[in-house]
Amino acid sequence: MLKNITGPIGKLPNHFYPFFWQHGEDEETLVTYVEKIHQSGMRAVCVESRPHPDFVGDKWWEDLGIIIRECEKRGMKIWLLDDSHFPTGFANGQIRDNFPALGKQYLSMRRYDVAGPMNKARIDASMLKGRPWSKEPTDVIETLGVYMAKRTSNYTVEGDPIDATTLVDITDHYQNDTIQLDLEKGAWSIFVVFSTHSGGEEATKDYLNPLVKEATQVLVEEVYEKHLQQVGNHFGKTITAFFSDEPRFGNQKGTESRIGKLDMVLPWRPGLEKELAFEPILLPLLWIPAEGAEKEVRYAYMDKITTLYNENFTKVLADWCENKGVDYLGHNIEDNGAHARLGYGAGHFFRAQEAQHFSGIDVIGTQIVPGMPFHHDAFQTGGSDGEFYHFALAKLGASAAHLTAHKNGRAMCEAFGAYGWNEGLKTMKWITDHLLVRGINYLVPHAFSPKEFPDWDCPPHFYAHGNNPQYRYMTHLTDYANRLMNIFNGGSHRAPVAVAYPAEFEWAGEAMPVERPVRVLTEAQIDMDIVSFDHLKDALVIDNKLRILDETFEALVIPYASYMPKAMMAILEKLKLDGLRIVFVDDLPENFDAAVKEGYEVSSLQELPKQLEDVCEMKLAQPFRELVYYHYEKDGTDYWMFFNESISEEVDTTVSIPSYPGRNGYAFDAYHNQVKELEVSQEGIAMKLAPHETIVWVFTDEQMPAKAEEPQKESERKPIEAEWKVNFAGALAYPSFDSVTTLQNGIQALSDLKGYDRAAGTVAYETQLNVSDANSIIGLDLGMVYEIAEVFVNSQSIGTKIAPPYVFDAKNSFRDGKNTLRIEVTNTLGTSLRDPLSQYLLIEPFGMTEEINLIYGIKV
């Protein structure tokens, strides 16, 4: 295993499945694009059907046949998106056109507030056909009940609470659009609860009902079965998976659709009232507060529909795929906490994709921006909750893969899309490192679009008919990432802490979002998995440690919850009695009595790392909040990936990992594909990582082929003072350059020169150097570069850097006497194409802006 860690380029297993958008292009274009995808280092495609004009029609099968043929020539695999519209669930229009009864159904409620006494009082209920908060007519499928309750005097509570003990069923008093009854003295609320197809999200109004198996079967028949008939002979060979993109409940637009919102219809299916763990008379409590009585009702409803979603949507598709020899995967919308809510969400991150063969997330639209783990403006509904995206999102995806047996540790992320043309390989590498160091090991880059350039649909596009100047450097990213993803597959994640997934807490009351404890632990180098109560229900406690599949945790952290549902409380009580250490953040739930409180620890959020420092796997001599690590064990070897997420500060510390005395230690530089022996001292292992930089430490009982060289250390740096010739080439013209100017007084960004402020392509800086001590030169430091740099010494490339640090190994590159030094710098198209999405990322300078230094060394 170890000798293959630095496997030859293109020979390691592929972990990239880029979106390949289809618009009905001609054969020549499709063939060209498959070849360009292959040349990028991505040995697969995820065929995106959304823009195609004839999905599952003759033109679709013709185009798909071309793609299959060209992929088979190159040994490439194919995933298929599973619908004609985004998101999945449209079933290619079949629900709208032929099966409207299987469309999304909702539970709705109309409240009437009245005061008595009055005998023979009547209420006009005809307006149910046009809800007060909506201008759209409401189709009432079935009236489930009419209920009445006394209002409480606590008028300060949002939602105007009722006394649940006074609820009575008055359905018999509702006839011919009129409610007639005798009102006693006091303030009362009357609720008409009914099912409807109206009131949900406009974008998915013609979509299937994910709570009904027969509705999902329409999608199976229209898309999955038709692909089986047409190209099924490629299943399990070239075609290996179907991909669902952001299916959801869609009962409301947006990410803030928490259960309990007054103006929101709720996901429903016929007869669901008989399946719920409470009586129908309590249905109004799904919207109306009732002095705490609503908490268990809301929990029970959400518990049921999230279970039904998996059983009747996800599992139907996953079972079909498994029976046909392919995998099923995809992702839901996780944005800004939607993963635990209705609306854009599916109610529960883990349940929504439990049956999938890969876990899945996405990072698009500047959700994650280097250096911005805070709420910021973004191409997102409500902006970007940077804390959630930076600290929880990838951990959710990786944890689902670690803790679900049939996922086999496979965690996928759709990445890079809708960032705009300002996003280049530097940002993509940072995002890739961010994902991999948290456990993501498959990437779906977004996207290759063969549409005529420029295609304004969610750029960047990686080839763009040759107009993307960075395309020729993509293999530097894909080879690098494939090496790492190959390491972090087929083994087991190791982490000391489990953090409970708090969706059920949010359903029932106020709850701390999971990213808060994950953040403080991550910044203290205490790794974790996020664990759902479904996992905890079946978990074992062995020697006081939590065991789920092959994952073992020393402690369980519970984010603060104002109320703990009884089912969750029972699970925790069992784990506590079995000897597990359980730490609540900030406080215990309000519904814990004195007897229940015994045996639990409580820590403030900020003190949590200190309280758990006894379970840390590693310690830093000097704290560094932005150093993130990932510990993975495979075939008796331990791999530790470290990533300096800072965009400006260097890590310079000593790391103590006490569990590896006597083992062989190596440092694997995945970007340069090099292995060196680690120098271990009594204090630990010295670590220096520049901003953006990664390293993998390998601990093994085996001997590993490491790079043999005479150790040298830096003795001095000498700035290059020279005249620079500056030339420029656009993407389509490269490598044919036009002369720009000559710089007499040091390096200057091309974008500072008149007429080049919007230039996109490659700028070349070239000079002549007279060297008298060439054997002493060990490196070249370009300072900050914007943003890809390739260096040529005497016409020979000595390397390419797509991200910091822009320091090049220059040993044996220079010779005594005259030398030609040429530095080519390539930027992004965002400089010239000011698309709407690009406004959310900075426009960087183009070229170089700092002093360039030759690095001299001495032997040690």
mmCIF file of C-alpha atoms in Angstrom, residues 5 105 137 180 218 311 393 515 531 623 752 838:
data_model
loop_
_atom_site.group_PDB
_atom_site.id
_atom_site.type_symbol
_atom_site.label_atom_id
_atom_site.label_comp_id
_atom_site.label_asym_id
_atom_site.label_seq_id
_atom_site.Cartn_x
_atom_site.Cartn_y
_atom_site.Cartn_z
ATOM 1 C CA ILE A 5 0.914 6.324 -2.225
ATOM 2 C CA GLN A 105 -49.952 17.415 -0.808
ATOM 3 C CA PRO A 137 -57.191 29.869 -4.473
ATOM 4 C CA GLN A 180 -72.320 27.214 13.952
ATOM 5 C CA VAL A 218 -43.614 7.664 -11.542
ATOM 6 C CA GLU A 311 -38.767 5.194 2.948
ATOM 7 C CA LEU A 393 -21.411 21.179 6.184
ATOM 8 C CA GLU A 515 -21.743 24.328 13.856
ATOM 9 C CA VAL A 531 -23.850 11.666 15.023
ATOM 10 C CA PRO A 623 -2.107 27.366 19.355
ATOM 11 C CA ASP A 752 -1.751 48.237 -13.326
ATOM 12 C CA SER A 838 -18.473 37.336 -9.829
#
